[in-house]
mmCIF file of C-alpha atoms in Angstrom:
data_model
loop_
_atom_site.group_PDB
_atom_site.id
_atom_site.type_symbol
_atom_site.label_atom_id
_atom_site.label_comp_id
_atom_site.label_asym_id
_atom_site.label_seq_id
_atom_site.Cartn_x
_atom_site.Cartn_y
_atom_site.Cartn_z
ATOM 1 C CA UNK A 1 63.018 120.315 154.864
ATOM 2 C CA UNK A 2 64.298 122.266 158.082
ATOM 3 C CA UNK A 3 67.995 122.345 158.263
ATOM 4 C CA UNK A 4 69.559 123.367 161.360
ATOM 5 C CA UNK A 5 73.900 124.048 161.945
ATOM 6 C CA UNK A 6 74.861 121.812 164.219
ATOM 7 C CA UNK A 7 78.676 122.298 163.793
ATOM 8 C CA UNK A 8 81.427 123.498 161.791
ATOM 9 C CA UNK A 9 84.054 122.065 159.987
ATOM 10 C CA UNK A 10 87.517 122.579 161.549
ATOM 11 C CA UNK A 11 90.514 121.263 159.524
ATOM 12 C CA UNK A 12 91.562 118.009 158.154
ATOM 13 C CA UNK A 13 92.567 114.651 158.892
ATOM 14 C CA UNK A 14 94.858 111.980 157.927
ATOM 15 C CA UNK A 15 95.662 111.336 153.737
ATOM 16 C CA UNK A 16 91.850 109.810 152.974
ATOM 17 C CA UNK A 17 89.795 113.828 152.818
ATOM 18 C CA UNK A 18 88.634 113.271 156.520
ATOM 19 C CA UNK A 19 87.185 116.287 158.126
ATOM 20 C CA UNK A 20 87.201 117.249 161.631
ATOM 21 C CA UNK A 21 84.255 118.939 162.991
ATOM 22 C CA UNK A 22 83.487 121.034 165.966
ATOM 23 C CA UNK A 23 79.560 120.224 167.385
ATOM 24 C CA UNK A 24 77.335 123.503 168.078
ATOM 25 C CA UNK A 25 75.954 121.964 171.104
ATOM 26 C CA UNK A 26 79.300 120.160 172.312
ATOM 27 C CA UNK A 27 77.654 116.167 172.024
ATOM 28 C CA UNK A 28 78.187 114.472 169.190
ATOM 29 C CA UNK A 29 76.664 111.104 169.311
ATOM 30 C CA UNK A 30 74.264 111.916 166.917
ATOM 31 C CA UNK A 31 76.619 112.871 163.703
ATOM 32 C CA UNK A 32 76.841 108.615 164.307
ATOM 33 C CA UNK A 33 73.628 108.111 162.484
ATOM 34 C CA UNK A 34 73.699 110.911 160.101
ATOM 35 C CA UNK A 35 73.656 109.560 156.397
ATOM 36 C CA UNK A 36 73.390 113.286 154.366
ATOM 37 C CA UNK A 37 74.518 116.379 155.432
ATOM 38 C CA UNK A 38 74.870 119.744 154.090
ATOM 39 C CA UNK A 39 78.002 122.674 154.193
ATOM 40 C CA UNK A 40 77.486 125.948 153.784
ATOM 41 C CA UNK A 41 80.532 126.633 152.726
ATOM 42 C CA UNK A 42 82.161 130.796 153.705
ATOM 43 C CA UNK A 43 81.348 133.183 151.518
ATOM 44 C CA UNK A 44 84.640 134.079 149.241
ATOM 45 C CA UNK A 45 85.371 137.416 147.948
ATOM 46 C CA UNK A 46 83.626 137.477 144.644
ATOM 47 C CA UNK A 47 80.200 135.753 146.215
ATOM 48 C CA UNK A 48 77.574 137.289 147.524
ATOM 49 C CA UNK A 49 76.130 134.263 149.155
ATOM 50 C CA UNK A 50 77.221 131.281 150.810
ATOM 51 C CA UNK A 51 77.172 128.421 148.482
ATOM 52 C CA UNK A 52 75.065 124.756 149.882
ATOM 53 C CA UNK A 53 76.592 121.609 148.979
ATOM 54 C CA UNK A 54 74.895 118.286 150.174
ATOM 55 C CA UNK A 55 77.223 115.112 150.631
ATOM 56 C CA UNK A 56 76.855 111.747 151.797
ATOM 57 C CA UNK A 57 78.418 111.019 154.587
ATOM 58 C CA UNK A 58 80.485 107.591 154.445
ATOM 59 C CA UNK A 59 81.455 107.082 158.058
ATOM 60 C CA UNK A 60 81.747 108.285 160.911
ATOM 61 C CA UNK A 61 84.632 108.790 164.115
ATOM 62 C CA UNK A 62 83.533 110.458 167.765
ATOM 63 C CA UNK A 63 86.477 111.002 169.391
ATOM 64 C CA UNK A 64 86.585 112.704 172.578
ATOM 65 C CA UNK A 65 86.739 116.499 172.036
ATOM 66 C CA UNK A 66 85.617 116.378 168.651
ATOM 67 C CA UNK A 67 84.418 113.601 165.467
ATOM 68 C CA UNK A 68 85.688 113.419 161.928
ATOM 69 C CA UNK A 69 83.657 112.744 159.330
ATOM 70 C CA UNK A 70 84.139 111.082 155.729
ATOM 71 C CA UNK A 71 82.307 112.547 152.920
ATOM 72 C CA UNK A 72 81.800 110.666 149.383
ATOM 73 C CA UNK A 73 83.626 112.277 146.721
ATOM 74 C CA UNK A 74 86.458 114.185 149.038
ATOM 75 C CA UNK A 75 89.272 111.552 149.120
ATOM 76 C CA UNK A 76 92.381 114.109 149.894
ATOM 77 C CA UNK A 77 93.048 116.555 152.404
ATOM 78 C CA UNK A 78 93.481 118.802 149.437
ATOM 79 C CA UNK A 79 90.157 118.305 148.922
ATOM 80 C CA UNK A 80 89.111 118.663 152.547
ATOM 81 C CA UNK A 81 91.108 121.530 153.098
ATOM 82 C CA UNK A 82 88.604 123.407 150.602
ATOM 83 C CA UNK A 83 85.599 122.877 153.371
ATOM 84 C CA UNK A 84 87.194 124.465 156.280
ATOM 85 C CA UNK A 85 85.273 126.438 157.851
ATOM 86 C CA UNK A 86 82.452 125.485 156.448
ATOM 87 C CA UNK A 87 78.902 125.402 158.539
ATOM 88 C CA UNK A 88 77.678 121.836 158.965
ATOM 89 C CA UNK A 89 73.622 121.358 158.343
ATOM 90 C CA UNK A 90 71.727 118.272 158.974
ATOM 91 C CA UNK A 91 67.787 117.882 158.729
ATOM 92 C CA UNK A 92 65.993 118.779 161.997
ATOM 93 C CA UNK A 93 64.778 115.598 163.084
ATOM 94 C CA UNK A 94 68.863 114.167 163.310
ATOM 95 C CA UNK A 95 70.160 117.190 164.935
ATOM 96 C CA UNK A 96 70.982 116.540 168.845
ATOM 97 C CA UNK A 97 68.252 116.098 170.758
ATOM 98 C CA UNK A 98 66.595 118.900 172.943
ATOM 99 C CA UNK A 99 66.011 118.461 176.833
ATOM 100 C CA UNK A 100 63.746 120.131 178.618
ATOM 101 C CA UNK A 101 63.575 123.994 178.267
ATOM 102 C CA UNK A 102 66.439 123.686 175.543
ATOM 103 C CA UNK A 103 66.017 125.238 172.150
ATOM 104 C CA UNK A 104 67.675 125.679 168.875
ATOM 105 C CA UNK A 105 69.368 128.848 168.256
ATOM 106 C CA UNK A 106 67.727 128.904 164.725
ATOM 107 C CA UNK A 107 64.232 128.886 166.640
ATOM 108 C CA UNK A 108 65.205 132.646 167.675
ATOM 109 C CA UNK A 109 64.874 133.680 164.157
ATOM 110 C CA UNK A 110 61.972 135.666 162.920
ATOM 111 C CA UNK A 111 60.885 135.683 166.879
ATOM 112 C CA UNK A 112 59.870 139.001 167.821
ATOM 113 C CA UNK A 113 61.826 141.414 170.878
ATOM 114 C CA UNK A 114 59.326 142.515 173.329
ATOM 115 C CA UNK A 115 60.020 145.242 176.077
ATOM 116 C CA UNK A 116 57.548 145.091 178.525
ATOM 117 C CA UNK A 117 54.862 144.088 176.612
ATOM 118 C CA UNK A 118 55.880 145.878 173.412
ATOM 119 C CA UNK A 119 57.204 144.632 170.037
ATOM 120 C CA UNK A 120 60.974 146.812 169.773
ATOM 121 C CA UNK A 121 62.222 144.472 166.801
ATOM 122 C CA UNK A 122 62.258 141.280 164.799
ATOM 123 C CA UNK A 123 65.665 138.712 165.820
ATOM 124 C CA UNK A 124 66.338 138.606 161.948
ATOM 125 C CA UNK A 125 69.477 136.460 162.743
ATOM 126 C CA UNK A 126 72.050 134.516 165.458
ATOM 127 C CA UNK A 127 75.448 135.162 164.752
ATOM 128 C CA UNK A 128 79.064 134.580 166.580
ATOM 129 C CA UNK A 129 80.756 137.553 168.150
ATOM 130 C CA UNK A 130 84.280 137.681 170.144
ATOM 131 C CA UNK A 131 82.413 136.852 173.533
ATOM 132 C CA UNK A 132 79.387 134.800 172.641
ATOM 133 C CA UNK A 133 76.475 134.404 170.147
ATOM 134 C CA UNK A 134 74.834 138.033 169.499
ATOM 135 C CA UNK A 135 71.005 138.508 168.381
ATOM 136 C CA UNK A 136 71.042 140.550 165.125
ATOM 137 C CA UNK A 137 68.057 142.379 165.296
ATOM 138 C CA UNK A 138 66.125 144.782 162.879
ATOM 139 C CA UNK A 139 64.747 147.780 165.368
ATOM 140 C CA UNK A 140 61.088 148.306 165.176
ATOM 141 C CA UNK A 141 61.033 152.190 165.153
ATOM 142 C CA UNK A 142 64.107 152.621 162.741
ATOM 143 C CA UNK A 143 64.179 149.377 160.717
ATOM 144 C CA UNK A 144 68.140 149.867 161.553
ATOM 145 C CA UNK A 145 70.063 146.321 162.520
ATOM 146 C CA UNK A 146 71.443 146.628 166.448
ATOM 147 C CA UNK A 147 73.674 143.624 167.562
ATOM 148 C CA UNK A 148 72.349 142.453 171.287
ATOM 149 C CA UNK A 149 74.827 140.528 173.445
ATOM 150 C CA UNK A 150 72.704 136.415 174.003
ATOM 151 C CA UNK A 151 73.277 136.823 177.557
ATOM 152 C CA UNK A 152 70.732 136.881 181.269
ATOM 153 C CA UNK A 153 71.690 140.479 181.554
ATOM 154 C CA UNK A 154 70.072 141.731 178.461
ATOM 155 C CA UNK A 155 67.645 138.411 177.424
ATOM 156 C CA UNK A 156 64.986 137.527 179.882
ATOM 157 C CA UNK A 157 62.069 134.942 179.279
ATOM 158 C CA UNK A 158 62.328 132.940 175.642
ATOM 159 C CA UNK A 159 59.062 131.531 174.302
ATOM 160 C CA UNK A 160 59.828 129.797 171.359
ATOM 161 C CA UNK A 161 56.160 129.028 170.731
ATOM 162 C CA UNK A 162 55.002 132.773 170.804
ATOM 163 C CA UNK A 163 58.122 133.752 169.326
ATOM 164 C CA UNK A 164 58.856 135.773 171.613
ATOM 165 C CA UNK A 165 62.510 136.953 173.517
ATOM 166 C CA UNK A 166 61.906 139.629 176.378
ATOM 167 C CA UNK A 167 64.380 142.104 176.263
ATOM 168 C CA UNK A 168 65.856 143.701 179.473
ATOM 169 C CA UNK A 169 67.536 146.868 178.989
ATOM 170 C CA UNK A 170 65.680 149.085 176.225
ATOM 171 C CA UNK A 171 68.955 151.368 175.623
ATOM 172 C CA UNK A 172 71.100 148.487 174.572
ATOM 173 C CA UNK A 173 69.081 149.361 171.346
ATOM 174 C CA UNK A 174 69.945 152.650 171.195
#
């Protein structure tokens, strides 16, 4: 099964293990009819991996900036407390819906970085950086990882069939 983050887990709420949770995409009707989801919970400082736990979710509360969730088996916000931060995962097909010329930031993986015509890497991953998302990216000619900036000035055209992301400015690899 595809799994896609759609969110985070942000703290805690009230005495019953409730977790709040930040949405990805900022709409978060759609946690509403979610029945499983998965955490991938931070990696601590004797892992080398993040562990994957799937829970059951119980119910459900949208609230206005955010949505709290109830998971089976964490009744305490001791209990909840141990998720924070924690990457929230739900099967593809439940994950907010796309409109036209949207796509998932998990589609950019694997795609490869063309500059003007020409393959210059592989997007081997999406990750979070102090102004925005940033393309990890394995450089074709070095096999070294360069960090791109996810922004018009550096990423032109996206074709997420192709796999393809044109690149703008060939010395931001450099």
């Amino acid at each position: 099964m595809d799994w896609l983050i759609t969110g985070r887990v942000r703290g805690t709420f009230g005495l019953e293990g409730f977790i709040k949770i930040e949405s990805c995409s900022g709409e978060y009707e759609h946690f509403l009819s979610l029945k499983e989801i998965m955490l991938r919970l931070p990696v601590r400082e004797a892992e080398e991996q993040c562990p994957e736990i799937t829970y059951q979710v119980e119910e459900c509360v949208v609230r206005t900036t955010d949505a709290l969730l109830k998971l089976r088996g964490i009744n305490s916000p001791e209990a909840a407390k141990k998720l924070h931060g924690a990457d929230i995962l739900v099967p593809r097909d439940m994950a907010c819906p796309l409109e036209r010329g949207e796509f998932y930031i998990n589609d950019l993986c694997n795609s490869d970085l063309v500059y003007k015509g020409n393959s210059v890497g592989t997007i081997a991953d999406v990750v979070e950086g102090g102004g925005g998302f940033l393309l990890e990216v394995s450089e074709a000619a070095t096999g070294k990882t360069v960090y791109i900036p996810f922004r018009s000035q550096f990423i032109g055209k996206i074709d997420i069939p192709a796999k393809q992301v044109e690149l703008m400015h060939r010395w931001i690899l450099e």
